[in-house]
PDB file of C-alpha atoms in Angstrom:
ATOM      1  CA  MET B   1       0.000   0.000   0.000  1.00  0.00           C
ATOM      2  CA  ALA B   2       1.595   3.262  -1.140  1.00  0.00           C
ATOM      3  CA  ILE B   3       1.138   6.264   1.130  1.00  0.00           C
ATOM      4  CA  ASN B   4       2.083   9.613  -0.345  1.00  0.00           C
ATOM      5  CA  ARG B   5       3.590  12.766   1.163  1.00  0.00           C
ATOM      6  CA  ARG B   6       0.196  14.382   1.751  1.00  0.00           C
ATOM      7  CA  GLN B   7      -0.855  11.607   4.057  1.00  0.00           C
ATOM      8  CA  ILE B   8      -0.166  11.139   7.726  1.00  0.00           C
ATOM      9  CA  LEU B   9       2.565   8.631   7.103  1.00  0.00           C
ATOM     10  CA  GLY B  10       4.275  10.626   4.343  1.00  0.00           C
ATOM     11  CA  ALA B  11       7.687  12.268   4.464  1.00  0.00           C
ATOM     12  CA  SER B  12       6.293  15.612   5.569  1.00  0.00           C
ATOM     13  CA  LEU B  13       5.319  14.048   8.891  1.00  0.00           C
ATOM     14  CA  ALA B  14       8.941  13.349   9.802  1.00  0.00           C
ATOM     15  CA  ALA B  15       9.370  16.783  11.393  1.00  0.00           C
ATOM     16  CA  PRO B  16       6.372  16.422  13.758  1.00  0.00           C
ATOM     17  CA  VAL B  17       7.638  12.978  14.798  1.00  0.00           C
ATOM     18  CA  VAL B  18      11.098  14.332  15.573  1.00  0.00           C
ATOM     19  CA  MET B  19       9.583  17.314  17.385  1.00  0.00           C
ATOM     20  CA  ALA B  20       7.401  15.075  19.540  1.00  0.00           C
ATOM     21  CA  SER B  21      10.353  12.837  20.367  1.00  0.00           C
ATOM     22  CA  GLY B  22      12.516  15.794  21.325  1.00  0.00           C
ATOM     23  CA  LEU B  23       9.849  17.352  23.497  1.00  0.00           C
ATOM     24  CA  THR B  24       9.344  14.054  25.303  1.00  0.00           C
ATOM     25  CA  GLN B  25      13.058  13.769  26.017  1.00  0.00           C
ATOM     26  CA  VAL B  26      13.102  17.302  27.425  1.00  0.00           C
ATOM     27  CA  ALA B  27      10.091  16.520  29.572  1.00  0.00           C
ATOM     28  CA  HIS B  28      11.860  13.517  31.075  1.00  0.00           C
ATOM     29  CA  ALA B  29      15.174  15.357  31.511  1.00  0.00           C
ATOM     30  CA  GLN B  30      13.670  18.180  33.546  1.00  0.00           C
ATOM     31  CA  ALA B  31      11.776  17.964  36.803  1.00  0.00           C
ATOM     32  CA  ALA B  32       8.246  17.145  35.743  1.00  0.00           C
ATOM     33  CA  PRO B  33       5.775  19.865  36.773  1.00  0.00           C
ATOM     34  CA  ALA B  34       2.704  18.794  38.673  1.00  0.00           C
ATOM     35  CA  LYS B  35      -0.155  17.982  36.328  1.00  0.00           C
ATOM     36  CA  ILE B  36      -3.372  19.884  36.942  1.00  0.00           C
ATOM     37  CA  GLY B  37      -6.732  18.331  36.177  1.00  0.00           C
ATOM     38  CA  THR B  38      -9.268  20.335  34.155  1.00  0.00           C
ATOM     39  CA  THR B  39     -12.803  19.009  33.765  1.00  0.00           C
ATOM     40  CA  HIS B  40     -16.338  19.998  32.894  1.00  0.00           C
ATOM     41  CA  THR B  41     -19.398  17.779  33.427  1.00  0.00           C
ATOM     42  CA  VAL B  42     -22.707  17.928  31.567  1.00  0.00           C
ATOM     43  CA  SER B  43     -25.881  15.891  31.834  1.00  0.00           C
ATOM     44  CA  ILE B  44     -27.008  14.054  28.701  1.00  0.00           C
ATOM     45  CA  GLY B  45     -30.353  12.629  29.736  1.00  0.00           C
ATOM     46  CA  ASP B  46     -29.661   9.790  32.141  1.00  0.00           C
ATOM     47  CA  ALA B  47     -25.925   9.922  31.465  1.00  0.00           C
ATOM     48  CA  LYS B  48     -23.171  12.253  32.606  1.00  0.00           C
ATOM     49  CA  VAL B  49     -20.298  13.231  30.369  1.00  0.00           C
ATOM     50  CA  THR B  50     -17.154  14.846  31.740  1.00  0.00           C
ATOM     51  CA  ALA B  51     -14.710  16.465  29.346  1.00  0.00           C
ATOM     52  CA  LEU B  52     -11.139  15.764  30.503  1.00  0.00           C
ATOM     53  CA  LEU B  53      -8.525  18.196  29.224  1.00  0.00           C
ATOM     54  CA  ASP B  54      -5.206  16.564  28.358  1.00  0.00           C
ATOM     55  CA  GLY B  55      -3.517  19.794  27.242  1.00  0.00           C
ATOM     56  CA  HIS B  56      -2.776  21.721  24.060  1.00  0.00           C
ATOM     57  CA  ILE B  57      -0.618  21.284  20.988  1.00  0.00           C
ATOM     58  CA  PRO B  58       0.253  23.949  18.377  1.00  0.00           C
ATOM     59  CA  ILE B  59      -0.685  23.416  14.726  1.00  0.00           C
ATOM     60  CA  ALA B  60       1.662  25.221  12.331  1.00  0.00           C
ATOM     61  CA  SER B  61       0.303  26.657   9.095  1.00  0.00           C
ATOM     62  CA  GLU B  62       2.841  24.542   7.182  1.00  0.00           C
ATOM     63  CA  ILE B  63       0.876  21.372   7.902  1.00  0.00           C
ATOM     64  CA  ILE B  64      -2.477  22.832   6.785  1.00  0.00           C
ATOM     65  CA  SER B  65      -3.546  22.354   3.154  1.00  0.00           C
ATOM     66  CA  PRO B  66      -4.511  24.209   1.064  1.00  0.00           C
ATOM     67  CA  PHE B  67      -3.329  27.024   3.336  1.00  0.00           C
ATOM     68  CA  ASP B  68      -3.770  30.626   2.269  1.00  0.00           C
ATOM     69  CA  GLN B  69      -2.653  33.270   4.764  1.00  0.00           C
ATOM     70  CA  ALA B  70      -4.990  35.985   3.476  1.00  0.00           C
ATOM     71  CA  GLN B  71      -7.982  33.646   3.618  1.00  0.00           C
ATOM     72  CA  ALA B  72      -7.004  32.500   7.094  1.00  0.00           C
ATOM     73  CA  ASP B  73      -6.639  36.103   8.287  1.00  0.00           C
ATOM     74  CA  ALA B  74     -10.046  37.034   6.879  1.00  0.00           C
ATOM     75  CA  THR B  75     -11.679  33.996   8.501  1.00  0.00           C
ATOM     76  CA  LEU B  76     -10.104  34.695  11.887  1.00  0.00           C
ATOM     77  CA  GLU B  77     -10.583  38.484  11.783  1.00  0.00           C
ATOM     78  CA  ASP B  78     -13.667  38.591  14.007  1.00  0.00           C
ATOM     79  CA  THR B  79     -12.559  35.776  16.316  1.00  0.00           C
ATOM     80  CA  LEU B  80     -10.071  35.385  19.138  1.00  0.00           C
ATOM     81  CA  PHE B  81      -8.228  32.568  17.359  1.00  0.00           C
ATOM     82  CA  GLN B  82      -4.761  33.366  16.079  1.00  0.00           C
ATOM     83  CA  PHE B  83      -1.467  31.833  15.061  1.00  0.00           C
ATOM     84  CA  GLY B  84       1.340  32.249  17.567  1.00  0.00           C
ATOM     85  CA  PRO B  85       5.070  31.741  16.981  1.00  0.00           C
ATOM     86  CA  GLN B  86       4.628  27.942  17.061  1.00  0.00           C
ATOM     87  CA  GLY B  87       1.227  27.832  15.397  1.00  0.00           C
ATOM     88  CA  MET B  88      -2.384  27.781  16.529  1.00  0.00           C
ATOM     89  CA  PRO B  89      -2.829  25.904  19.822  1.00  0.00           C
ATOM     90  CA  ILE B  90      -5.615  23.340  19.848  1.00  0.00           C
ATOM     91  CA  PRO B  91      -6.880  21.369  22.840  1.00  0.00           C
ATOM     92  CA  VAL B  92      -6.674  17.620  23.255  1.00  0.00           C
ATOM     93  CA  SER B  93      -9.504  16.138  25.312  1.00  0.00           C
ATOM     94  CA  GLY B  94     -10.892  12.787  26.357  1.00  0.00           C
ATOM     95  CA  TYR B  95     -14.302  12.051  27.873  1.00  0.00           C
ATOM     96  CA  LEU B  96     -15.584  10.148  30.891  1.00  0.00           C
ATOM     97  CA  ILE B  97     -19.092   8.790  30.372  1.00  0.00           C
ATOM     98  CA  GLU B  98     -21.155   7.606  33.332  1.00  0.00           C
ATOM     99  CA  LYS B  99     -24.256   5.621  32.404  1.00  0.00           C
ATOM    100  CA  ALA B 100     -26.165   2.743  33.962  1.00  0.00           C
ATOM    101  CA  GLY B 101     -23.665   2.545  36.808  1.00  0.00           C
ATOM    102  CA  LYS B 102     -20.728   2.013  34.436  1.00  0.00           C
ATOM    103  CA  TYR B 103     -17.779   4.256  33.582  1.00  0.00           C
ATOM    104  CA  THR B 104     -16.596   4.476  29.987  1.00  0.00           C
ATOM    105  CA  LEU B 105     -13.545   6.453  28.893  1.00  0.00           C
ATOM    106  CA  LEU B 106     -13.451   7.796  25.349  1.00  0.00           C
ATOM    107  CA  ASP B 107      -9.802   8.301  24.334  1.00  0.00           C
ATOM    108  CA  ALA B 108      -6.938   8.428  26.817  1.00  0.00           C
ATOM    109  CA  GLY B 109      -4.838  11.472  25.913  1.00  0.00           C
ATOM    110  CA  ALA B 110      -1.165  11.581  24.969  1.00  0.00           C
ATOM    111  CA  ALA B 111       0.624  10.929  28.289  1.00  0.00           C
ATOM    112  CA  SER B 112       4.302  11.772  27.626  1.00  0.00           C
ATOM    113  CA  LEU B 113       4.313  10.943  23.902  1.00  0.00           C
ATOM    114  CA  PHE B 114       3.857  14.519  22.644  1.00  0.00           C
ATOM    115  CA  GLY B 115       5.809  16.544  25.181  1.00  0.00           C
ATOM    116  CA  PRO B 116       5.074  18.655  28.277  1.00  0.00           C
ATOM    117  CA  SER B 117       2.111  20.636  26.900  1.00  0.00           C
ATOM    118  CA  LEU B 118       0.033  17.442  27.058  1.00  0.00           C
ATOM    119  CA  GLY B 119      -0.322  14.564  29.501  1.00  0.00           C
ATOM    120  CA  ASN B 120      -2.873  16.013  31.934  1.00  0.00           C
ATOM    121  CA  LEU B 121      -5.698  13.566  31.306  1.00  0.00           C
ATOM    122  CA  ALA B 122      -4.782  11.315  34.233  1.00  0.00           C
ATOM    123  CA  ALA B 123      -4.920  14.325  36.567  1.00  0.00           C
ATOM    124  CA  SER B 124      -8.222  15.392  35.016  1.00  0.00           C
ATOM    125  CA  LEU B 125      -9.665  11.917  35.590  1.00  0.00           C
ATOM    126  CA  ALA B 126      -8.400  11.959  39.180  1.00  0.00           C
ATOM    127  CA  ALA B 127     -10.163  15.283  39.715  1.00  0.00           C
ATOM    128  CA  THR B 128     -13.500  13.565  39.035  1.00  0.00           C
ATOM    129  CA  GLY B 129     -12.910  11.083  41.859  1.00  0.00           C
ATOM    130  CA  VAL B 130     -13.059   8.140  39.445  1.00  0.00           C
ATOM    131  CA  THR B 131     -10.069   5.797  39.527  1.00  0.00           C
ATOM    132  CA  PRO B 132      -8.574   3.918  36.561  1.00  0.00           C
ATOM    133  CA  GLU B 133      -9.743   0.692  38.206  1.00  0.00           C
ATOM    134  CA  GLN B 134     -13.370   1.823  37.906  1.00  0.00           C
ATOM    135  CA  ILE B 135     -13.235   2.237  34.127  1.00  0.00           C
ATOM    136  CA  SER B 136     -14.982  -0.740  32.513  1.00  0.00           C
ATOM    137  CA  THR B 137     -14.695   0.273  28.853  1.00  0.00           C
ATOM    138  CA  ILE B 138     -12.289   2.418  26.836  1.00  0.00           C
ATOM    139  CA  LEU B 139     -13.470   3.568  23.410  1.00  0.00           C
ATOM    140  CA  LEU B 140     -10.837   4.740  20.947  1.00  0.00           C
ATOM    141  CA  THR B 141     -11.830   7.089  18.154  1.00  0.00           C
ATOM    142  CA  HIS B 142      -8.530   6.127  16.498  1.00  0.00           C
ATOM    143  CA  MET B 143      -5.004   5.077  17.419  1.00  0.00           C
ATOM    144  CA  HIS B 144      -3.010   8.302  17.061  1.00  0.00           C
ATOM    145  CA  PRO B 145      -0.719   8.915  20.063  1.00  0.00           C
ATOM    146  CA  ASP B 146      -2.683  11.917  21.364  1.00  0.00           C
ATOM    147  CA  HIS B 147      -5.663   9.581  21.795  1.00  0.00           C
ATOM    148  CA  ALA B 148      -4.024   6.318  22.850  1.00  0.00           C
ATOM    149  CA  GLY B 149      -0.844   7.403  24.663  1.00  0.00           C
ATOM    150  CA  GLY B 150      -2.478   7.486  28.082  1.00  0.00           C
ATOM    151  CA  LEU B 151      -3.431   3.813  27.908  1.00  0.00           C
ATOM    152  CA  VAL B 152      -0.042   2.845  29.348  1.00  0.00           C
ATOM    153  CA  ASN B 153       2.289   4.164  32.035  1.00  0.00           C
ATOM    154  CA  ALA B 154       5.990   4.993  31.750  1.00  0.00           C
ATOM    155  CA  ASP B 155       6.812   1.286  32.117  1.00  0.00           C
ATOM    156  CA  GLY B 156       4.523   0.324  29.253  1.00  0.00           C
ATOM    157  CA  GLN B 157       1.966  -1.300  31.550  1.00  0.00           C
ATOM    158  CA  ALA B 158      -1.799  -0.895  31.223  1.00  0.00           C
ATOM    159  CA  VAL B 159      -3.123   2.053  33.231  1.00  0.00           C
ATOM    160  CA  PHE B 160      -6.680   0.696  33.267  1.00  0.00           C
ATOM    161  CA  PRO B 161      -6.481  -2.845  34.699  1.00  0.00           C
ATOM    162  CA  ASN B 162     -10.161  -3.748  34.387  1.00  0.00           C
ATOM    163  CA  ALA B 163     -11.141  -2.042  31.146  1.00  0.00           C
ATOM    164  CA  GLU B 164     -12.081  -3.615  27.848  1.00  0.00           C
ATOM    165  CA  LEU B 165     -10.430  -1.730  24.973  1.00  0.00           C
ATOM    166  CA  VAL B 166     -12.787  -1.093  22.059  1.00  0.00           C
ATOM    167  CA  VAL B 167     -11.552  -0.039  18.612  1.00  0.00           C
ATOM    168  CA  SER B 168     -12.724  -0.531  15.041  1.00  0.00           C
ATOM    169  CA  THR B 169     -11.398  -3.569  13.186  1.00  0.00           C
ATOM    170  CA  THR B 170     -10.277  -1.353  10.295  1.00  0.00           C
ATOM    171  CA  GLU B 171      -8.309   0.945  12.579  1.00  0.00           C
ATOM    172  CA  HIS B 172      -6.609  -1.824  14.508  1.00  0.00           C
ATOM    173  CA  SER B 173      -5.739  -3.778  11.369  1.00  0.00           C
ATOM    174  CA  PHE B 174      -4.159  -0.740   9.717  1.00  0.00           C
ATOM    175  CA  TRP B 175      -1.710   0.028  12.530  1.00  0.00           C
ATOM    176  CA  TYR B 176      -0.866  -3.646  13.077  1.00  0.00           C
ATOM    177  CA  ASP B 177      -0.182  -4.335   9.388  1.00  0.00           C
ATOM    178  CA  ASP B 178       3.545  -5.090   9.050  1.00  0.00           C
ATOM    179  CA  ALA B 179       3.480  -4.555   5.282  1.00  0.00           C
ATOM    180  CA  ILE B 180       2.089  -1.038   5.621  1.00  0.00           C
ATOM    181  CA  MET B 181       4.566  -0.221   8.370  1.00  0.00           C
ATOM    182  CA  ALA B 182       7.456  -1.470   6.211  1.00  0.00           C
ATOM    183  CA  SER B 183       6.283   0.694   3.283  1.00  0.00           C
ATOM    184  CA  VAL B 184       6.519   4.046   5.063  1.00  0.00           C
ATOM    185  CA  PRO B 185       9.626   6.188   5.639  1.00  0.00           C
ATOM    186  CA  GLU B 186      11.610   4.965   8.630  1.00  0.00           C
ATOM    187  CA  ALA B 187      11.211   8.307  10.404  1.00  0.00           C
ATOM    188  CA  ASN B 188       7.444   7.765  10.485  1.00  0.00           C
ATOM    189  CA  ARG B 189       7.387   4.231  11.827  1.00  0.00           C
ATOM    190  CA  PRO B 190       7.239   5.503  15.420  1.00  0.00           C
ATOM    191  CA  PHE B 191       3.541   6.231  14.800  1.00  0.00           C
ATOM    192  CA  PHE B 192       2.992   2.507  14.206  1.00  0.00           C
ATOM    193  CA  GLU B 193       5.193   1.621  17.160  1.00  0.00           C
ATOM    194  CA  MET B 194       3.280   3.969  19.458  1.00  0.00           C
ATOM    195  CA  ALA B 195      -0.089   2.650  18.247  1.00  0.00           C
ATOM    196  CA  ARG B 196       1.037  -0.898  18.969  1.00  0.00           C
ATOM    197  CA  SER B 197       2.838  -0.328  22.258  1.00  0.00           C
ATOM    198  CA  THR B 198      -0.083   1.582  23.759  1.00  0.00           C
ATOM    199  CA  THR B 199      -2.709  -0.997  22.811  1.00  0.00           C
ATOM    200  CA  ALA B 200      -0.746  -4.273  23.112  1.00  0.00           C
ATOM    201  CA  PRO B 201      -1.157  -4.547  26.923  1.00  0.00           C
ATOM    202  CA  TYR B 202      -4.923  -4.807  26.314  1.00  0.00           C
ATOM    203  CA  ALA B 203      -4.666  -7.658  23.781  1.00  0.00           C
ATOM    204  CA  ASN B 204      -6.434 -10.130  26.063  1.00  0.00           C
ATOM    205  CA  ARG B 205      -9.347  -7.739  26.595  1.00  0.00           C
ATOM    206  CA  LEU B 206      -9.606  -6.187  23.145  1.00  0.00           C
ATOM    207  CA  LYS B 207     -12.971  -5.836  21.431  1.00  0.00           C
ATOM    208  CA  LYS B 208     -13.038  -4.966  17.739  1.00  0.00           C
ATOM    209  CA  PHE B 209     -16.152  -3.937  15.867  1.00  0.00           C
ATOM    210  CA  ASP B 210     -17.368  -3.104  12.368  1.00  0.00           C
ATOM    211  CA  GLY B 211     -19.939  -0.522  11.316  1.00  0.00           C
ATOM    212  CA  GLU B 212     -22.601   0.917  13.587  1.00  0.00           C
ATOM    213  CA  VAL B 213     -23.012  -1.263  16.681  1.00  0.00           C
ATOM    214  CA  GLU B 214     -23.642  -0.749  20.381  1.00  0.00           C
ATOM    215  CA  VAL B 215     -20.190  -0.838  21.967  1.00  0.00           C
ATOM    216  CA  ALA B 216     -21.149   0.112  25.545  1.00  0.00           C
ATOM    217  CA  PRO B 217     -24.462   0.770  27.321  1.00  0.00           C
ATOM    218  CA  GLY B 218     -26.284   3.386  25.262  1.00  0.00           C
ATOM    219  CA  ILE B 219     -23.260   4.118  23.038  1.00  0.00           C
ATOM    220  CA  THR B 220     -23.222   3.289  19.319  1.00  0.00           C
ATOM    221  CA  SER B 221     -20.239   3.505  16.987  1.00  0.00           C
ATOM    222  CA  LEU B 222     -20.372   5.728  13.891  1.00  0.00           C
ATOM    223  CA  PRO B 223     -17.679   5.173  11.228  1.00  0.00           C
ATOM    224  CA  LEU B 224     -16.103   8.491  10.181  1.00  0.00           C
ATOM    225  CA  PRO B 225     -13.190   7.432   7.944  1.00  0.00           C
ATOM    226  CA  GLY B 226     -10.609   9.706   6.409  1.00  0.00           C
ATOM    227  CA  HIS B 227      -8.546  11.132   9.231  1.00  0.00           C
ATOM    228  CA  THR B 228      -7.468   7.524   9.741  1.00  0.00           C
ATOM    229  CA  PRO B 229      -8.887   4.463   7.963  1.00  0.00           C
ATOM    230  CA  GLY B 230     -10.958   3.387  10.961  1.00  0.00           C
ATOM    231  CA  HIS B 231     -11.604   6.764  12.569  1.00  0.00           C
ATOM    232  CA  THR B 232     -14.852   6.458  14.533  1.00  0.00           C
ATOM    233  CA  GLY B 233     -17.333   8.688  16.314  1.00  0.00           C
ATOM    234  CA  TYR B 234     -19.701   7.525  19.038  1.00  0.00           C
ATOM    235  CA  MET B 235     -23.339   8.415  19.608  1.00  0.00           C
ATOM    236  CA  LEU B 236     -24.440   8.519  23.240  1.00  0.00           C
ATOM    237  CA  ASP B 237     -28.148   7.939  23.824  1.00  0.00           C
ATOM    238  CA  GLY B 238     -29.155   9.352  27.186  1.00  0.00           C
ATOM    239  CA  GLY B 239     -32.852   8.692  26.692  1.00  0.00           C
ATOM    240  CA  SER B 240     -34.119  12.259  26.710  1.00  0.00           C
ATOM    241  CA  ALA B 241     -30.978  13.657  25.097  1.00  0.00           C
ATOM    242  CA  SER B 242     -28.085  12.533  22.938  1.00  0.00           C
ATOM    243  CA  LEU B 243     -24.513  13.548  22.177  1.00  0.00           C
ATOM    244  CA  LEU B 244     -22.241  12.795  19.239  1.00  0.00           C
ATOM    245  CA  LEU B 245     -18.593  12.470  20.235  1.00  0.00           C
ATOM    246  CA  TRP B 246     -16.982  12.834  16.818  1.00  0.00           C
ATOM    247  CA  GLY B 247     -13.281  12.503  17.528  1.00  0.00           C
ATOM    248  CA  ASP B 248     -11.174  14.442  15.011  1.00  0.00           C
ATOM    249  CA  VAL B 249     -13.787  15.539  12.478  1.00  0.00           C
ATOM    250  CA  ILE B 250     -12.565  19.092  13.238  1.00  0.00           C
ATOM    251  CA  HIS B 251      -9.076  20.017  14.432  1.00  0.00           C
ATOM    252  CA  LEU B 252      -9.131  23.807  14.044  1.00  0.00           C
ATOM    253  CA  THR B 253     -12.335  25.303  15.437  1.00  0.00           C
ATOM    254  CA  GLY B 254     -11.512  28.773  14.118  1.00  0.00           C
ATOM    255  CA  LEU B 255     -10.861  27.650  10.545  1.00  0.00           C
ATOM    256  CA  GLN B 256     -12.364  24.326   9.506  1.00  0.00           C
ATOM    257  CA  PHE B 257     -16.039  25.074  10.120  1.00  0.00           C
ATOM    258  CA  ALA B 258     -15.721  28.049   7.776  1.00  0.00           C
ATOM    259  CA  LEU B 259     -13.210  26.301   5.496  1.00  0.00           C
ATOM    260  CA  PRO B 260     -14.172  22.597   5.625  1.00  0.00           C
ATOM    261  CA  ASP B 261     -11.940  21.748   2.647  1.00  0.00           C
ATOM    262  CA  TRP B 262      -8.794  22.506   4.653  1.00  0.00           C
ATOM    263  CA  THR B 263      -6.995  19.421   5.934  1.00  0.00           C
ATOM    264  CA  LEU B 264      -3.905  18.603   7.982  1.00  0.00           C
ATOM    265  CA  VAL B 265      -0.938  16.443   7.119  1.00  0.00           C
ATOM    266  CA  PHE B 266      -2.215  14.092   9.839  1.00  0.00           C
ATOM    267  CA  ASP B 267      -5.249  13.204   7.685  1.00  0.00           C
ATOM    268  CA  THR B 268      -4.509   9.821   6.104  1.00  0.00           C
ATOM    269  CA  ASP B 269      -6.885  10.374   3.176  1.00  0.00           C
ATOM    270  CA  PRO B 270      -7.486  14.123   2.703  1.00  0.00           C
ATOM    271  CA  THR B 271     -10.237  13.683   0.098  1.00  0.00           C
ATOM    272  CA  LEU B 272     -12.187  11.249   2.258  1.00  0.00           C
ATOM    273  CA  THR B 273     -11.551  13.405   5.329  1.00  0.00           C
ATOM    274  CA  VAL B 274     -13.275  16.366   3.658  1.00  0.00           C
ATOM    275  CA  GLU B 275     -16.115  14.200   2.354  1.00  0.00           C
ATOM    276  CA  THR B 276     -16.756  12.732   5.800  1.00  0.00           C
ATOM    277  CA  ARG B 277     -16.464  16.127   7.482  1.00  0.00           C
ATOM    278  CA  LYS B 278     -18.996  17.788   5.175  1.00  0.00           C
ATOM    279  CA  LYS B 279     -21.472  14.932   5.548  1.00  0.00           C
ATOM    280  CA  MET B 280     -21.147  15.071   9.320  1.00  0.00           C
ATOM    281  CA  LEU B 281     -21.422  18.864   9.503  1.00  0.00           C
ATOM    282  CA  ASP B 282     -24.458  18.788   7.230  1.00  0.00           C
ATOM    283  CA  ARG B 283     -26.119  16.087   9.318  1.00  0.00           C
ATOM    284  CA  ALA B 284     -25.273  17.750  12.622  1.00  0.00           C
ATOM    285  CA  SER B 285     -26.615  21.126  11.494  1.00  0.00           C
ATOM    286  CA  ALA B 286     -29.781  19.703   9.910  1.00  0.00           C
ATOM    287  CA  ASP B 287     -30.591  17.525  12.920  1.00  0.00           C
ATOM    288  CA  LYS B 288     -29.521  20.166  15.474  1.00  0.00           C
ATOM    289  CA  MET B 289     -27.280  17.605  17.144  1.00  0.00           C
ATOM    290  CA  LEU B 290     -25.266  18.297  20.262  1.00  0.00           C
ATOM    291  CA  VAL B 291     -21.679  17.416  19.411  1.00  0.00           C
ATOM    292  CA  THR B 292     -18.244  17.391  20.960  1.00  0.00           C
ATOM    293  CA  GLY B 293     -14.784  16.530  19.712  1.00  0.00           C
ATOM    294  CA  ALA B 294     -11.266  16.036  20.988  1.00  0.00           C
ATOM    295  CA  HIS B 295      -9.983  19.286  19.471  1.00  0.00           C
ATOM    296  CA  LEU B 296     -12.961  21.617  19.817  1.00  0.00           C
ATOM    297  CA  GLU B 297     -12.230  24.447  22.234  1.00  0.00           C
ATOM    298  CA  PHE B 298     -12.594  23.016  25.748  1.00  0.00           C
ATOM    299  CA  PRO B 299     -15.019  21.813  26.982  1.00  0.00           C
ATOM    300  CA  GLY B 300     -16.030  21.505  23.345  1.00  0.00           C
ATOM    301  CA  LEU B 301     -19.787  20.976  23.467  1.00  0.00           C
ATOM    302  CA  GLY B 302     -22.084  22.792  21.087  1.00  0.00           C
ATOM    303  CA  LYS B 303     -24.101  22.737  17.899  1.00  0.00           C
ATOM    304  CA  VAL B 304     -23.194  23.129  14.258  1.00  0.00           C
ATOM    305  CA  ILE B 305     -24.973  25.807  12.232  1.00  0.00           C
ATOM    306  CA  ARG B 306     -25.103  26.250   8.467  1.00  0.00           C
ATOM    307  CA  LYS B 307     -23.632  29.468   7.038  1.00  0.00           C
ATOM    308  CA  GLY B 308     -24.213  29.430   3.294  1.00  0.00           C
ATOM    309  CA  GLN B 309     -21.762  26.918   1.831  1.00  0.00           C
ATOM    310  CA  ALA B 310     -19.854  26.789   5.106  1.00  0.00           C
ATOM    311  CA  TYR B 311     -20.620  26.106   8.762  1.00  0.00           C
ATOM    312  CA  GLY B 312     -20.223  27.611  12.191  1.00  0.00           C
ATOM    313  CA  PHE B 313     -20.048  26.323  15.754  1.00  0.00           C
ATOM    314  CA  VAL B 314     -22.149  27.603  18.655  1.00  0.00           C
ATOM    315  CA  ALA B 315     -20.692  26.572  22.011  1.00  0.00           C
ATOM    316  CA  ALA B 316     -23.086  25.295  24.657  1.00  0.00           C
ATOM    317  CA  PRO B 317     -23.441  27.365  27.841  1.00  0.00           C
ATOM    318  CA  TRP B 318     -21.343  26.242  30.778  1.00  0.00           C
ATOM    319  CA  GLU B 319     -23.367  23.769  32.864  1.00  0.00           C
ATOM    320  CA  PHE B 320     -23.042  24.541  36.556  1.00  0.00           C
ATOM    321  CA  SER B 321     -25.199  21.844  38.088  1.00  0.00           C
ATOM    322  CA  ALA B 322     -24.420  18.603  36.263  1.00  0.00           C
TER     323      ALA B 322
END
């Protein structure tokens, strides 16, 4: 399987891999600062969902395509989003779902794999009073390191001793395919190694699925391919309310609702990424769905609105009594 430069595993990804590796080494070399938990809980019918902030990571304009500075400036003019010296910072979040007496974790953050600006999800989970031992199910939207890194500790051991790990068959097969791994530039193989090392400790309690199926009480998978081959969203049915947790449909809140054709080098299949994104934005806006995603501005809950040929995002009010 040939993977070109525009895809996540192409040569242009070598720099982010090296950067992440270097940041991780610095983080280990220095005295690690105390991690601070950041959470926000909302009620979704008979379920509770707590957004768990893992941290932030900057996205440089060089990895956005097709990037046009003038168009970006015009889009951001009436917003508070902006590019800093290292790029535009975006959040990385996971979600704790409490339903029917069970705790489900959706994505596990980056841990130390992407440097000191991330790795707070464990502290955020601790702030809720829920322990790793209480988590019965972990749902992965996909196996990128900012979503799967927190599955293991510094010794490579499973952080969640009682949890079943749930991931799409397509996603798991892609990252565990030796032929695909051998076909990519050597500098990019760490992405395969990280995907494998973070999920391997759960091999004896791994559940793979295909299509739209119930994967946990009241939670149904929704294939959203493009960003990765098996990228998946999850629909939570709380009875009187619902929530779509759509993973990485949007990375840049300030740009990609208005410019849905813009992709990142991390998108495995840019064309399919855009197709999936537009279908999801159209569905979410038409059905007035409550949505959240790993990279929407924390806590990241809101609704999609249609704006001509583009879209917008209306954040939900802060919920004080969940």
